C-alpha positions as a Python dict, from the first residue, in 0.01 Angstrom:
ca = {
    (1, 'M'): (0, 0, 0),
    (2, 'A'): (-72, -371, 26),
    (3, 'N'): (-427, -316, -98),
    (4, 'S'): (-296, -107, -387),
    (5, 'S'): (-40, -370, -479),
    (6, 'S'): (-305, -643, -458),
    (7, 'F'): (-536, -441, -682),
    (8, 'D'): (-254, -388, -937),
    (9, 'N'): (-180, -759, -940),
    (10, 'R'): (-547, -846, -989),
    (11, 'Y'): (-570, -588, -1268),
    (12, 'A'): (-265, -737, -1444),
    (13, 'V'): (-402, -1091, -1411),
    (14, 'I'): (-747, -990, -1538),
    (15, 'T'): (-593, -803, -1831),
    (16, 'S'): (-370, -1098, -1921),
    (17, 'I'): (-661, -1342, -1898),
    (18, 'F'): (-876, -1120, -2116),
    (19, 'L'): (-609, -1080, -2383),
    (20, 'V'): (-553, -1455, -2399),
    (21, 'S'): (-928, -1514, -2410),
    (22, 'F'): (-964, -1253, -2679),
    (23, 'L'): (-700, -1413, -2901),
    (24, 'V'): (-868, -1752, -2860),
    (25, 'T'): (-1200, -1590, -2949),
    (26, 'V'): (-1053, -1433, -3263),
    (27, 'F'): (-911, -1775, -3348),
    (28, 'L'): (-1252, -1941, -3313),
    (29, 'F'): (-1461, -1669, -3475),
    (30, 'N'): (-1233, -1652, -3777),
    (31, 'K'): (-1250, -2023, -3849),
    (32, 'R'): (-1336, -1971, -4214),
    (33, 'A'): (-1046, -1735, -4269),
    (34, 'L'): (-797, -1943, -4072),
    (35, 'E'): (-876, -2279, -4229),
    (36, 'P'): (-693, -2230, -4558),
    (37, 'S'): (-395, -2069, -4389),
    (38, 'L'): (-320, -2281, -4083),
    (39, 'S'): (-276, -2654, -4115),
    (40, 'F'): (-284, -2709, -3738),
    (41, 'Y'): (-627, -2547, -3728),
    (42, 'R'): (-760, -2812, -3962),
    (43, 'D'): (-626, -3074, -3724),
    (44, 'F'): (-845, -2933, -3444),
    (45, 'F'): (-1145, -2891, -3674),
    (46, 'P'): (-1155, -3180, -3924),
    (47, 'Q'): (-1342, -3088, -4239),
    (48, 'T'): (-1551, -3291, -4476),
    (49, 'T'): (-1402, -3217, -4813),
    (50, 'A'): (-1637, -3165, -5103),
    (51, 'S'): (-1506, -3169, -5453),
    (52, 'P'): (-1514, -2811, -5575),
    (53, 'L'): (-1702, -2696, -5878),
    (54, 'T'): (-1376, -2720, -6068),
    (55, 'S'): (-1295, -2605, -6418),
    (56, 'F'): (-1240, -2898, -6645),
    (57, 'P'): (-953, -2957, -6885),
    (58, 'S'): (-986, -2832, -7239),
    (59, 'S'): (-1242, -3009, -7448),
    (60, 'T'): (-1092, -3210, -7730),
    (61, 'H'): (-1407, -3188, -7936),
    (62, 'P'): (-1403, -2914, -8200),
    (63, 'D'): (-1780, -2912, -8206),
    (64, 'S'): (-1818, -2857, -7835),
    (65, 'E'): (-2008, -2533, -7888),
    (66, 'Q'): (-2305, -2738, -8006),
    (67, 'P'): (-2613, -2757, -7779),
    (68, 'V'): (-2604, -2986, -7478),
    (69, 'D'): (-2906, -3192, -7383),
    (70, 'S'): (-3084, -3264, -7065),
    (71, 'A'): (-3019, -3367, -6706),
    (72, 'T'): (-3151, -3304, -6364),
    (73, 'Y'): (-3032, -3029, -6131),
    (74, 'Q'): (-3019, -3032, -5757),
    (75, 'P'): (-3047, -2751, -5504),
    (76, 'V'): (-2714, -2614, -5381),
    (77, 'P'): (-2665, -2609, -5003),
    (78, 'R'): (-2571, -2273, -4858),
    (79, 'N'): (-2211, -2221, -4747),
    (80, 'E'): (-2081, -2512, -4949),
    (81, 'T'): (-1883, -2555, -5264),
    (82, 'I'): (-2049, -2738, -5549),
    (83, 'E'): (-1945, -3081, -5660),
    (84, 'P'): (-1954, -3150, -6033),
    (85, 'Q'): (-2114, -3481, -6121),
    (86, 'T'): (-2113, -3690, -6431),
    (87, 'G'): (-2407, -3679, -6665),
    (88, 'D'): (-2568, -3446, -6911),
    (89, 'A'): (-2688, -3092, -6856),
    (90, 'S'): (-3031, -2961, -6929),
    (91, 'T'): (-2891, -2628, -7025),
    (92, 'K'): (-2807, -2536, -7380),
    (93, 'V'): (-2504, -2319, -7444),
    (94, 'E'): (-2557, -2080, -7731),
    (95, 'E'): (-2440, -1746, -7853),
    (96, 'S'): (-2755, -1546, -7802),
    (97, 'G'): (-2887, -1203, -7754),
    (98, 'E'): (-3042, -884, -7632),
    (99, 'N'): (-3253, -618, -7794),
    (100, 'E'): (-3011, -344, -7898),
    (101, 'K'): (-3125, -30, -8074),
    (102, 'D'): (-2818, -30, -8294),
    (103, 'N'): (-2877, -384, -8423),
    (104, 'P'): (-2847, -356, -8803),
    (105, 'D'): (-3156, -572, -8839),
    (106, 'G'): (-3351, -386, -8576),
    (107, 'G'): (-3406, -709, -8382),
    (108, 'F'): (-3244, -886, -8092),
    (109, 'E'): (-2866, -888, -8073),
    (110, 'P'): (-2733, -1243, -8056),
    (111, 'G'): (-2561, -1323, -7731),
    (112, 'G'): (-2241, -1442, -7580),
    (113, 'G'): (-1889, -1313, -7566),
    (114, 'L'): (-1588, -1529, -7636),
    (115, 'G'): (-1353, -1695, -7392),
    (116, 'D'): (-1037, -1892, -7365),
    (117, 'N'): (-927, -2228, -7243),
    (118, 'S'): (-639, -2240, -7003),
    (119, 'T'): (-400, -1999, -7164),
    (120, 'N'): (-292, -1708, -6948),
    (121, 'L'): (-71, -1515, -7186),
    (122, 'E'): (157, -1260, -7024),
    (123, 'A'): (120, -889, -7080),
    (124, 'S'): (309, -581, -6972),
    (125, 'S'): (94, -435, -6697),
    (126, 'K'): (223, -168, -6466),
    (127, 'N'): (69, 135, -6312),
    (128, 'E'): (244, 469, -6280),
    (129, 'K'): (423, 614, -6581),
    (130, 'G'): (787, 672, -6503),
    (131, 'P'): (1023, 931, -6649),
    (132, 'D'): (1068, 720, -6961),
    (133, 'G'): (694, 700, -7015),
    (134, 'N'): (671, 334, -6921),
    (135, 'L'): (396, 200, -6698),
    (136, 'E'): (512, 129, -6345),
    (137, 'A'): (371, -96, -6078),
    (138, 'G'): (82, 23, -5867),
    (139, 'A'): (57, 52, -5493),
    (140, 'D'): (116, -257, -5283),
    (141, 'L'): (-204, -443, -5215),
    (142, 'N'): (-116, -455, -4849),
    (143, 'G'): (234, -413, -4717),
    (144, 'N'): (167, -667, -4443),
    (145, 'E'): (9, -945, -4649),
    (146, 'D'): (133, -1295, -4593),
    (147, 'D'): (426, -1362, -4827),
    (148, 'K'): (307, -1716, -4895),
    (149, 'L'): (-32, -1593, -5013),
    (150, 'M'): (127, -1342, -5246),
    (151, 'E'): (369, -1605, -5372),
    (152, 'S'): (75, -1835, -5449),
    (153, 'L'): (-89, -1554, -5645),
    (154, 'K'): (230, -1512, -5847),
    (155, 'S'): (204, -1852, -6015),
    (156, 'C'): (-171, -1914, -5978),
    (157, 'D'): (-392, -2008, -6272),
    (158, 'L'): (-680, -1771, -6197),
    (159, 'Y'): (-924, -1950, -6428),
    (160, 'K'): (-922, -2303, -6283),
    (161, 'G'): (-1132, -2307, -5973),
    (162, 'T'): (-1472, -2317, -5811),
    (163, 'W'): (-1761, -2093, -5716),
    (164, 'V'): (-1801, -2082, -5338),
    (165, 'K'): (-2077, -1933, -5128),
    (166, 'D'): (-1967, -1613, -4953),
    (167, 'E'): (-2209, -1418, -4735),
    (168, 'E'): (-1987, -1109, -4770),
    (169, 'Y'): (-2092, -1088, -5134),
    (170, 'P'): (-2195, -903, -5344),
    (171, 'I'): (-1920, -641, -5331),
    (172, 'Y'): (-2182, -367, -5387),
    (173, 'E'): (-2544, -403, -5291),
    (174, 'A'): (-2815, -456, -5552),
    (175, 'G'): (-2982, -123, -5626),
    (176, 'S'): (-2695, 82, -5480),
    (177, 'C'): (-2513, 160, -5805),
    (178, 'P'): (-2672, 419, -6037),
    (179, 'Y'): (-2473, 296, -6341),
    (180, 'V'): (-2653, -37, -6385),
    (181, 'D'): (-2896, 8, -6671),
    (182, 'E'): (-3242, -140, -6673),
    (183, 'A'): (-3150, -453, -6871),
    (184, 'F'): (-2917, -580, -6595),
    (185, 'D'): (-3099, -454, -6284),
    (186, 'C'): (-3264, -787, -6203),
    (187, 'Q'): (-3350, -713, -5840),
    (188, 'G'): (-3493, -374, -5937),
    (189, 'N'): (-3699, -545, -6207),
    (190, 'G'): (-3863, -782, -5961),
    (191, 'R'): (-3637, -1084, -5923),
    (192, 'K'): (-3708, -1219, -5575),
    (193, 'D'): (-3436, -1481, -5517),
    (194, 'S'): (-3094, -1354, -5412),
    (195, 'D'): (-2869, -1659, -5362),
    (196, 'Y'): (-2718, -1598, -5705),
    (197, 'L'): (-2555, -1285, -5559),
    (198, 'K'): (-2362, -1482, -5296),
    (199, 'W'): (-2118, -1674, -5512),
    (200, 'R'): (-1747, -1587, -5528),
    (201, 'W'): (-1497, -1723, -5780),
    (202, 'K'): (-1216, -1910, -5600),
    (203, 'P'): (-912, -2030, -5800),
    (204, 'N'): (-784, -2372, -5693),
    (205, 'D'): (-434, -2261, -5597),
    (206, 'C'): (-484, -1911, -5454),
    (207, 'D'): (-740, -1653, -5347),
    (208, 'L'): (-839, -1362, -5564),
    (209, 'P'): (-775, -1025, -5403),
    (210, 'R'): (-1115, -987, -5242),
    (211, 'K'): (-1326, -839, -4967),
    (212, 'G'): (-1199, -955, -4628),
    (213, 'D'): (-1395, -1121, -4353),
    (214, 'R'): (-1523, -891, -4082),
    (215, 'F'): (-1514, -952, -3708),
    (216, 'E'): (-1714, -699, -3510),
    (217, 'V'): (-1606, -684, -3146),
    (218, 'N'): (-1800, -389, -3004),
    (219, 'S'): (-2120, -570, -2903),
    (220, 'F'): (-1914, -870, -2788),
    (221, 'L'): (-1709, -649, -2553),
    (222, 'Y'): (-2013, -457, -2432),
    (223, 'N'): (-2164, -775, -2292),
    (224, 'L'): (-1836, -921, -2170),
    (225, 'V'): (-1696, -608, -1998),
    (226, 'P'): (-1973, -392, -1844),
    (227, 'D'): (-1738, -123, -1708),
    (228, 'L'): (-1717, 168, -1956),
    (229, 'S'): (-1349, 248, -1893),
    (230, 'F'): (-1253, -114, -1951),
    (231, 'Q'): (-1472, -119, -2265),
    (232, 'I'): (-1289, 178, -2417),
    (233, 'F'): (-948, 30, -2338),
    (234, 'F'): (-1030, -317, -2465),
    (235, 'M'): (-1209, -190, -2777),
    (236, 'S'): (-898, -1, -2881),
    (237, 'A'): (-671, -298, -2809),
    (238, 'S'): (-904, -550, -2970),
    (239, 'Q'): (-947, -355, -3293),
    (240, 'T'): (-569, -332, -3321),
    (241, 'L'): (-536, -705, -3264),
    (242, 'V'): (-810, -785, -3517),
    (243, 'T'): (-636, -567, -3776),
    (244, 'C'): (-305, -742, -3714),
    (245, 'C'): (-465, -1086, -3730),
    (246, 'K'): (-637, -1000, -4056),
    (247, 'M'): (-316, -876, -4212),
    (248, 'I'): (-142, -1200, -4124),
    (249, 'L'): (-414, -1460, -4171),
    (250, 'L'): (-653, -1342, -4443),
    (251, 'P'): (-609, -1358, -4820),
    (252, 'P'): (-562, -1022, -4993),
    (253, 'R'): (-886, -826, -5020),
    (254, 'F'): (-1056, -690, -5325),
    (255, 'N'): (-955, -331, -5276),
    (256, 'A'): (-1135, -76, -5495),
    (257, 'T'): (-913, 205, -5366),
    (258, 'D'): (-599, 14, -5460),
    (259, 'F'): (-751, -66, -5800),
    (260, 'L'): (-808, 307, -5854),
    (261, 'T'): (-454, 379, -5739),
    (262, 'R'): (-324, 145, -6007),
    (263, 'L'): (-536, 336, -6259),
    (264, 'R'): (-415, 678, -6149),
    (265, 'G'): (-354, 900, -6451),
    (266, 'K'): (-465, 625, -6689),
    (267, 'R'): (-741, 551, -6939),
    (268, 'L'): (-905, 209, -6899),
    (269, 'M'): (-1114, 132, -7207),
    (270, 'L'): (-1351, -160, -7271),
    (271, 'V'): (-1412, -220, -7642),
    (272, 'G'): (-1672, -462, -7774),
    (273, 'D'): (-2039, -548, -7783),
    (274, 'S'): (-2308, -532, -7516),
    (275, 'M'): (-2138, -808, -7316),
    (276, 'N'): (-1849, -567, -7266),
    (277, 'R'): (-2100, -296, -7174),
    (278, 'N'): (-2229, -542, -6914),
    (279, 'Q'): (-1872, -568, -6781),
    (280, 'F'): (-1818, -191, -6811),
    (281, 'E'): (-2114, -117, -6585),
    (282, 'S'): (-1985, -373, -6335),
    (283, 'M'): (-1644, -204, -6338),
    (284, 'L'): (-1799, 136, -6264),
    (285, 'C'): (-1991, -7, -5970),
    (286, 'L'): (-1687, -185, -5825),
    (287, 'L'): (-1462, 120, -5849),
    (288, 'R'): (-1735, 341, -5707),
    (289, 'E'): (-1700, 142, -5383),
    (290, 'G'): (-1350, 289, -5342),
    (291, 'L'): (-1473, 650, -5337),
    (292, 'S'): (-1563, 829, -5016),
    (293, 'D'): (-1716, 1111, -5221),
    (294, 'K'): (-1928, 948, -5491),
    (295, 'S'): (-1986, 1283, -5664),
    (296, 'K'): (-1624, 1279, -5781),
    (297, 'M'): (-1713, 1021, -6044),
    (298, 'F'): (-1923, 1121, -6345),
    (299, 'E'): (-1979, 1075, -6719),
    (300, 'I'): (-1800, 1368, -6880),
    (301, 'H'): (-2074, 1430, -7139),
    (302, 'G'): (-2354, 1396, -6886),
    (303, 'N'): (-2491, 1087, -7062),
    (304, 'K'): (-2689, 817, -6889),
    (305, 'I'): (-2596, 460, -6983),
    (306, 'T'): (-2844, 311, -7231),
    (307, 'K'): (-2839, 43, -7501),
    (308, 'G'): (-2857, 298, -7778),
    (309, 'R'): (-2539, 493, -7708),
    (310, 'G'): (-2199, 349, -7799),
    (311, 'Y'): (-1943, 568, -7621),
    (312, 'Y'): (-1906, 662, -7254),
    (313, 'V'): (-1625, 823, -7056),
    (314, 'F'): (-1640, 821, -6675),
    (315, 'R'): (-1390, 1040, -6494),
    (316, 'F'): (-1261, 973, -6142),
    (317, 'V'): (-1151, 1318, -6026),
    (318, 'D'): (-928, 1226, -5733),
    (319, 'Y'): (-737, 968, -5936),
    (320, 'E'): (-723, 1163, -6263),
    (321, 'C'): (-825, 850, -6452),
    (322, 'T'): (-1109, 752, -6683),
    (323, 'V'): (-1301, 429, -6745),
    (324, 'E'): (-1449, 419, -7094),
    (325, 'F'): (-1669, 203, -7315),
    (326, 'V'): (-1648, 195, -7695),
    (327, 'R'): (-1902, -14, -7882),
    (328, 'S'): (-1760, -231, -8159),
    (329, 'H'): (-1961, -542, -8237),
    (330, 'F'): (-1701, -717, -8454),
    (331, 'L'): (-1376, -517, -8404),
    (332, 'V'): (-1372, -487, -8785),
    (333, 'K'): (-1559, -247, -9013),
    (334, 'E'): (-1934, -270, -9059),
    (335, 'G'): (-2078, -119, -9378),
    (336, 'V'): (-2373, -121, -9615),
    (337, 'R'): (-2423, -189, -9984),
    (338, 'I'): (-2705, -108, -10221),
    (339, 'N'): (-2851, -416, -10386),
    (340, 'G'): (-3011, -447, -10729),
    (341, 'Q'): (-3349, -346, -10598),
    (342, 'G'): (-3213, -24, -10450),
    (343, 'S'): (-3231, -147, -10090),
    (344, 'S'): (-2941, -127, -9847),
    (345, 'N'): (-2787, -442, -9699),
    (346, 'P'): (-2524, -470, -9424),
    (347, 'T'): (-2170, -589, -9496),
    (348, 'L'): (-1866, -671, -9287),
    (349, 'S'): (-1513, -595, -9410),
    (350, 'I'): (-1308, -860, -9232),
    (351, 'D'): (-978, -709, -9350),
    (352, 'V'): (-1043, -352, -9223),
    (353, 'I'): (-1027, -246, -8859),
    (354, 'D'): (-1339, -88, -8705),
    (355, 'K'): (-1394, 286, -8745),
    (356, 'T'): (-1370, 334, -8366),
    (357, 'A'): (-1004, 224, -8360),
    (358, 'G'): (-890, 586, -8347),
    (359, 'R'): (-1019, 600, -7992),
    (360, 'W'): (-829, 283, -7891),
    (361, 'K'): (-484, 426, -7952),
    (362, 'S'): (-482, 665, -7657),
    (363, 'A'): (-594, 413, -7392),
    (364, 'D'): (-344, 276, -7138),
    (365, 'I'): (-539, -44, -7063),
    (366, 'L'): (-762, -201, -7329),
    (367, 'V'): (-1015, -481, -7271),
    (368, 'F'): (-1155, -627, -7596),
    (369, 'N'): (-1420, -881, -7681),
    (370, 'T'): (-1620, -993, -7984),
    (371, 'G'): (-1842, -1291, -8049),
    (372, 'H'): (-2183, -1174, -7936),
    (373, 'W'): (-2291, -1090, -8289),
    (374, 'W'): (-2118, -1368, -8479),
    (375, 'A'): (-2419, -1597, -8433),
    (376, 'H'): (-2655, -1340, -8583),
    (377, 'G'): (-2852, -1474, -8878),
    (378, 'K'): (-2680, -1283, -9157),
    (379, 'T'): (-2339, -1322, -8993),
    (380, 'A'): (-2379, -1697, -8951),
    (381, 'R'): (-2524, -1750, -9300),
    (382, 'G'): (-2250, -1549, -9470),
    (383, 'K'): (-2442, -1478, -9791),
    (384, 'N'): (-2346, -1152, -9967),
    (385, 'Y'): (-2219, -1022, -9637),
    (386, 'Y'): (-1841, -1064, -9593),
    (387, 'K'): (-1598, -843, -9782),
    (388, 'E'): (-1223, -838, -9841),
    (389, 'G'): (-1104, -534, -10032),
    (390, 'D'): (-1376, -449, -10281),
    (391, 'Y'): (-1481, -811, -10323),
    (392, 'L'): (-1812, -920, -10172),
    (393, 'Y'): (-1825, -1295, -10115),
    (394, 'P'): (-2150, -1452, -10241),
    (395, 'K'): (-2105, -1713, -9967),
    (396, 'F'): (-1837, -1733, -9700),
    (397, 'D'): (-1784, -1953, -9394),
    (398, 'A'): (-1857, -1763, -9073),
    (399, 'V'): (-1589, -1940, -8868),
    (400, 'E'): (-1319, -1856, -9123),
    (401, 'A'): (-1451, -1500, -9136),
    (402, 'Y'): (-1415, -1482, -8760),
    (403, 'R'): (-1055, -1603, -8782),
    (404, 'R'): (-966, -1342, -9045),
    (405, 'A'): (-1139, -1064, -8850),
    (406, 'L'): (-940, -1151, -8537),
    (407, 'K'): (-619, -1152, -8739),
    (408, 'T'): (-707, -804, -8863),
    (409, 'W'): (-751, -692, -8502),
    (410, 'A'): (-426, -863, -8399),
    (411, 'K'): (-235, -691, -8680),
    (412, 'W'): (-370, -355, -8565),
    (413, 'I'): (-263, -425, -8205),
    (414, 'D'): (88, -523, -8317),
    (415, 'Q'): (124, -209, -8528),
    (416, 'N'): (-37, 48, -8299),
    (417, 'V'): (12, -57, -7936),
    (418, 'D'): (332, 0, -7738),
    (419, 'P'): (358, -295, -7495),
    (420, 'K'): (590, -92, -7270),
    (421, 'K'): (323, 170, -7213),
    (422, 'Q'): (-5, -10, -7280),
    (423, 'L'): (-171, -326, -7153),
    (424, 'V'): (-406, -528, -7377),
    (425, 'L'): (-654, -788, -7250),
    (426, 'Y'): (-901, -1000, -7442),
    (427, 'R'): (-1203, -1112, -7241),
    (428, 'G'): (-1323, -1456, -7338),
    (429, 'Y'): (-1652, -1617, -7428),
    (430, 'S'): (-1930, -1579, -7176),
    (431, 'S'): (-2165, -1877, -7182),
    (432, 'A'): (-2535, -1843, -7250),
    (433, 'H'): (-2784, -2087, -7097),
    (434, 'F'): (-3100, -2141, -7303),
    (435, 'R'): (-3345, -2427, -7258),
    (436, 'G'): (-3581, -2535, -7534),
    (437, 'G'): (-3458, -2301, -7804),
    (438, 'D'): (-3223, -2022, -7897),
    (439, 'W'): (-3227, -1650, -7822),
    (440, 'D'): (-3473, -1594, -8107),
    (441, 'S'): (-3676, -1915, -8089),
    (442, 'G'): (-3827, -1934, -7743),
    (443, 'G'): (-3522, -2034, -7537),
    (444, 'T'): (-3566, -1981, -7164),
    (445, 'C'): (-3368, -1972, -6838),
    (446, 'N'): (-3631, -1837, -6601),
    (447, 'G'): (-3646, -2005, -6261),
    (448, 'E'): (-3277, -2097, -6240),
    (449, 'T'): (-3159, -2023, -5887),
    (450, 'A'): (-2836, -2223, -5852),
    (451, 'P'): (-2526, -2292, -6060),
    (452, 'V'): (-2493, -2599, -6283),
    (453, 'L'): (-2400, -2910, -6085),
    (454, 'S'): (-2325, -3158, -6360),
    (455, 'G'): (-2326, -3231, -6728),
    (456, 'A'): (-2134, -3177, -7048),
    (457, 'I'): (-2200, -2803, -7032),
    (458, 'L'): (-1928, -2770, -6767),
    (459, 'N'): (-1671, -2878, -7026),
    (460, 'N'): (-1812, -2668, -7308),
    (461, 'Y'): (-1546, -2483, -7507),
    (462, 'P'): (-1644, -2321, -7838),
    (463, 'V'): (-1429, -2386, -8142),
    (464, 'K'): (-1401, -2010, -8190),
    (465, 'M'): (-1205, -1993, -7868),
    (466, 'K'): (-938, -2216, -8014),
    (467, 'I'): (-911, -1954, -8285),
    (468, 'V'): (-874, -1679, -8022),
    (469, 'E'): (-588, -1868, -7860),
    (470, 'E'): (-415, -1936, -8191),
    (471, 'V'): (-437, -1573, -8302),
    (472, 'I'): (-309, -1436, -7970),
    (473, 'Q'): (-21, -1682, -7959),
    (474, 'E'): (92, -1567, -8304),
    (475, 'M'): (92, -1199, -8210),
    (476, 'K'): (409, -996, -8164),
    (477, 'N'): (267, -795, -7874),
    (478, 'P'): (161, -970, -7553),
    (479, 'V'): (-212, -998, -7481),
    (480, 'T'): (-362, -1120, -7154),
    (481, 'L'): (-645, -1361, -7219),
    (482, 'L'): (-916, -1335, -6949),
    (483, 'N'): (-1025, -1697, -6948),
    (484, 'V'): (-1385, -1674, -6828),
    (485, 'T'): (-1547, -1942, -7045),
    (486, 'R'): (-1568, -2229, -6796),
    (487, 'L'): (-1612, -1985, -6511),
    (488, 'T'): (-1940, -1880, -6675),
    (489, 'N'): (-2041, -2233, -6781),
    (490, 'F'): (-2150, -2299, -6423),
    (491, 'R'): (-2367, -1991, -6380),
    (492, 'K'): (-2703, -2067, -6538),
    (493, 'D'): (-2857, -1884, -6242),
    (494, 'G'): (-2701, -1545, -6318),
    (495, 'H'): (-2892, -1425, -6627),
    (496, 'P'): (-3170, -1163, -6634),
    (497, 'S'): (-3413, -1406, -6804),
    (498, 'I'): (-3752, -1230, -6771),
    (499, 'F'): (-3613, -966, -6534),
    (500, 'G'): (-3442, -753, -6798),
    (501, 'K'): (-3720, -496, -6803),
    (502, 'N'): (-3884, -288, -6535),
    (503, 'V'): (-4262, -327, -6556),
    (504, 'T'): (-4541, -151, -6374),
    (505, 'A'): (-4682, -347, -6080),
    (506, 'G'): (-4966, -572, -6184),
    (507, 'I'): (-4857, -609, -6545),
    (508, 'K'): (-4759, -963, -6636),
    (509, 'V'): (-4399, -1005, -6747),
    (510, 'S'): (-4362, -1153, -7093),
    (511, 'T'): (-4177, -1486, -7103),
    (512, 'R'): (-4162, -1511, -7482),
    (513, 'R'): (-3816, -1362, -7512),
    (514, 'Q'): (-3572, -1410, -7229),
    (515, 'D'): (-3219, -1282, -7189),
    (516, 'C'): (-3008, -1585, -7102),
    (517, 'S'): (-2678, -1449, -7230),
    (518, 'H'): (-2617, -1121, -7044),
    (519, 'W'): (-2579, -1109, -6667),
    (520, 'C'): (-2755, -952, -6370),
    (521, 'L'): (-2562, -686, -6179),
    (522, 'P'): (-2434, -736, -5919),
    (523, 'G'): (-2329, -1071, -6058),
    (524, 'V'): (-2091, -1272, -6272),
    (525, 'P'): (-1919, -979, -6454),
    (526, 'D'): (-1797, -858, -6115),
    (527, 'A'): (-1576, -1169, -6110),
    (528, 'W'): (-1435, -1078, -6454),
    (529, 'N'): (-1328, -742, -6317),
    (530, 'E'): (-1186, -902, -6005),
    (531, 'L'): (-977, -1109, -6247),
    (532, 'I'): (-851, -791, -6415),
    (533, 'Y'): (-755, -657, -6074),
    (534, 'A'): (-593, -990, -5984),
    (535, 'N'): (-393, -980, -6307),
    (536, 'L'): (-260, -635, -6217),
    (537, 'V'): (-168, -754, -5867),
    (538, 'Q'): (-30, -1082, -6002),
    (539, 'Q'): (198, -912, -6250),
    (540, 'T'): (316, -660, -5989),
    (541, 'V'): (404, -949, -5756),
    (542, 'S'): (579, -1138, -6038),
    (543, 'K'): (790, -839, -6132),
    (544, 'G'): (863, -757, -5769),
}
C-alpha cells in the first residue's frame, strides 16, 4: 500500500510539473501571438519598435495622381514591418492595363481600379434573411474570442495600417486554386521569388479576422514523453489547452467557413472591369478553403474563367449561395456610332446606366468598381466620345465625365437597392506601378521583390477618388467604401509584370509589355476580400 501511495504521489507531482511546464512552453512558443495581447509579456521580452509601413493622411494635392519620380529602394528584412522613409519613389503610379479581348479598340485595357481616402461609410450588412425579409447577422466569428479584440474591431479603421511579414501566408497555396486564370498565375508562369506572398495587411488599431498561428505539439511530446500511454494522455490534454489558449490570446482568424455561413442563401456579385475579375478570382479561392468537399463548388454554366467572357456564377451547394462576376467597364452604357465615312466608333452615355444593371438588382451583396478604363486613349481624350441624351460632345473633359457617370450609378443605387435587404460596397483605386513609361509605352515593374519603402508614391491619392467620396457621401443609400488605395500603393512587388503568360520552356519571355496594374494570385486582392469579411464581422459586432 505504501508503494502504491508513493507511486500515486509521484504520478501526481509529475503530472503537475508537466502541465506547468507545458503552459510555460505554450507561453514561450506563442510569443508572436501573445505580444500584442499581453502587456506583461512585453515587459519580459522588450521589443525594438520599427515604424510600420503606415498609411499616410489624405493628400492635399489635387494632382497627386500624376507620375512620381525616382528614388532608391532597399531590401526588406524577413519577419519585420517596413518603415516608410522620406524621399521620392522610383515607381510611377498610373492607371494602366491588360490585354482584354473585349477591349473596344482591340488593344490593351488600361489599368487600375479606383480607391478611397479614409472614409469608411456605413452600410447595412447582415447575413440571414429574417421573416420580414431583412438581412440578419451571420454566425459569430468565434464565441470565445477575446472581448477586447472584438471591441477594437468595432471602431477600427481597417484601411490605416501596415503590411507585415507572416509565414502563415498565403491563405491558399500558389497553384492550388483552379479558378486563377493564366494572367494572374505568376508562380505557374515562372516567377521564382515568393516573398511577395508572405505579406499580411495589419490595421493600426486592430487585427483583421485572419488565419491563426499554429502550435504543433505532437512531435514535441513524442520526444519529451517516451511512454506511449503518457503520450496519448498528454496529447489530448495539450491540444485542449492549446485550443483554449488560442481562443483567449489570438486575434480572430480569417475563417472561410464563417464567411460562407454569412453568405448562406445569398448572391454576392462583383461588378466592374478586369480588376474586379482579379478580386473575384481571389474570392473564389479564399472561399474554396472553407469547403471540405471542393466538388460542391462549380460554375453553373460550366464555363472556365477567361478574359473574354463577362459573366460567371459560382454556386456553393452546401451554403445555397452564389458568387458572381458581371463585367461592366464604366458602370454606364457603352455604345457605337457610325461616322461620316461609314465606320463605327465607340461612345459612352454617361447619363445611362450599363445594360448589365438588370443582373445587379437581384444580388444581396454588390461590390462595384470602375476606373480601369478611364485612362484609355479615347476615354481620356474625350473627342466625339461622351454622350448625354442624344447629344454627342465634340470634346468633353474626362474627369467631369467620370463624375457624371458615377452620379448616374449612384442614382441607380438609390432608386433600385433596398438598404434593409442589400449591401453595397465600392472597391477603391488599386495602384499601378510602372517605371519608365505607361502601360502602352514600355513601362515596366519586372524584378520588384519587396514593397515600397519610401517616397511620394506612398501618399498618392488620385483626384478621381475625391469624386468617389463626394458622390457616395451625397447618396441616399449607404455604401461601404473599401479604401484600398494606400494599401496598394506599397505593393510594387505584387504585379504579374512579365509573368502574366504561360510560355513553353526555353522560349524567352517578352518584356515589351508588362502588366503592372493587375495582381498575382495569391496576392494583394486577397487582402481586399479579407476587408470585405472584416466589414461583415465589424458591422455584426457593432450591431451586437
